[in-house]
C-alpha atoms as one frame of an Amber mdcrd trajectory, in Angstrom:
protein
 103.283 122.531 101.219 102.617 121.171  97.679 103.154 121.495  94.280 100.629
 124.276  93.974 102.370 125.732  96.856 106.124 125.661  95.139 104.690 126.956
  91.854 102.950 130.008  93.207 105.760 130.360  95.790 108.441 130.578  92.077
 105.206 133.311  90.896 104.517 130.690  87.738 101.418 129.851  86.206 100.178
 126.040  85.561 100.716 126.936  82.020 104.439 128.950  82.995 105.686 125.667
  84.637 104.381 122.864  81.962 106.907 125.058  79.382 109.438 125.270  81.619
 108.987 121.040  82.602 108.238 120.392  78.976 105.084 119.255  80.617 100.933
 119.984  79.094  99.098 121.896  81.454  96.596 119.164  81.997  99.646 117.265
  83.298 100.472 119.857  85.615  96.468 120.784  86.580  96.973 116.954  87.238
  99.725 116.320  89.276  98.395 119.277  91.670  94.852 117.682  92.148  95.564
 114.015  92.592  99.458 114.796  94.099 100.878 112.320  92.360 103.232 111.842
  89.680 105.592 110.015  87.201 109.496 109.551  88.185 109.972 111.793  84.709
 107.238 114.425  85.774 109.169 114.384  89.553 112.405 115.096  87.624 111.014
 117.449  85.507 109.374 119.469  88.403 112.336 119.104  90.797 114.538 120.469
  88.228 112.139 123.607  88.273 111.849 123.829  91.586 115.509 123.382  92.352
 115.225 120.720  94.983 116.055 116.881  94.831 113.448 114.098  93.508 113.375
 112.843  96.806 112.431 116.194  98.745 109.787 117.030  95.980 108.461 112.954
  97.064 108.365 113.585 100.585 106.534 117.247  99.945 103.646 115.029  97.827
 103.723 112.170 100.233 103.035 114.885 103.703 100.359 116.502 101.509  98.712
 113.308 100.843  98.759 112.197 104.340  97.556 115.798 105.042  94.439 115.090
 102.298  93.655 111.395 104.410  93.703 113.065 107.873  91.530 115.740 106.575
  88.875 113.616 104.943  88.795 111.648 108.337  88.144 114.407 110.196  85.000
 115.237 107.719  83.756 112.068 108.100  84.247 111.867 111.769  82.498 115.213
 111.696  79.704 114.278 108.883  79.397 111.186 111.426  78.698 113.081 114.885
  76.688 115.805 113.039  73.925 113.244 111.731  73.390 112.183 114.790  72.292
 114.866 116.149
C-alpha cells in the first residue's frame, strides 16, 4: 500500500487531499513519487487518513523497500538479459 493507495482508497483527488491537509498539490504529487515526507506533512496526512503517524511511516517505509527490491530485480534482469 501507499499514499496513492490510501487516497484513492478515501475516493480523493491529489488536489481533494492537499485542501483537506492544508497541503499544495505539488506537495502531495510529491510525497506520492519520492514516498517520503515531513513529520508535519505525516501529521497532516495521517489526520486524513485516520491512522497514527507511525502506521502512515511504516506504510511509506514497506513501499520503499518494495521500490529497492523492485529496481534489483530490473537490474538483475537488465543484467542476465544483456548477456544473452
Amino acid at each position: 500500500m501507499s499514499i496513492k493507495d490510501l487516497r484513492i482508497k478515501k475516493s480523493l483527488s491529489q488536489e481533494q487531499l492537499a485542501n483537506l491537509t492544508n497541503l499544495s498539490s505539488r506537495t502531495i504529487q510529491r510525497i506520492e513519487k519520492e514516498n517520503k515526507a515531513s513529520c508535519e506533512s505525516l501529521t497532516a496526512l495521517a489526520k486524513v487518513f485516520e491512522m497514527e503517524v507511525s502506521q502512515l511511516e511504516n506504510i511509506m517505509n514497506e513501499n520503499k523497500s518494495n521500490k529497492i527490491e523492485i529496481e534489483e530485480k530490473k537490474e538483475s534482469y537488465l543484467s542476465f538479459f544483456s548477456f544473452l
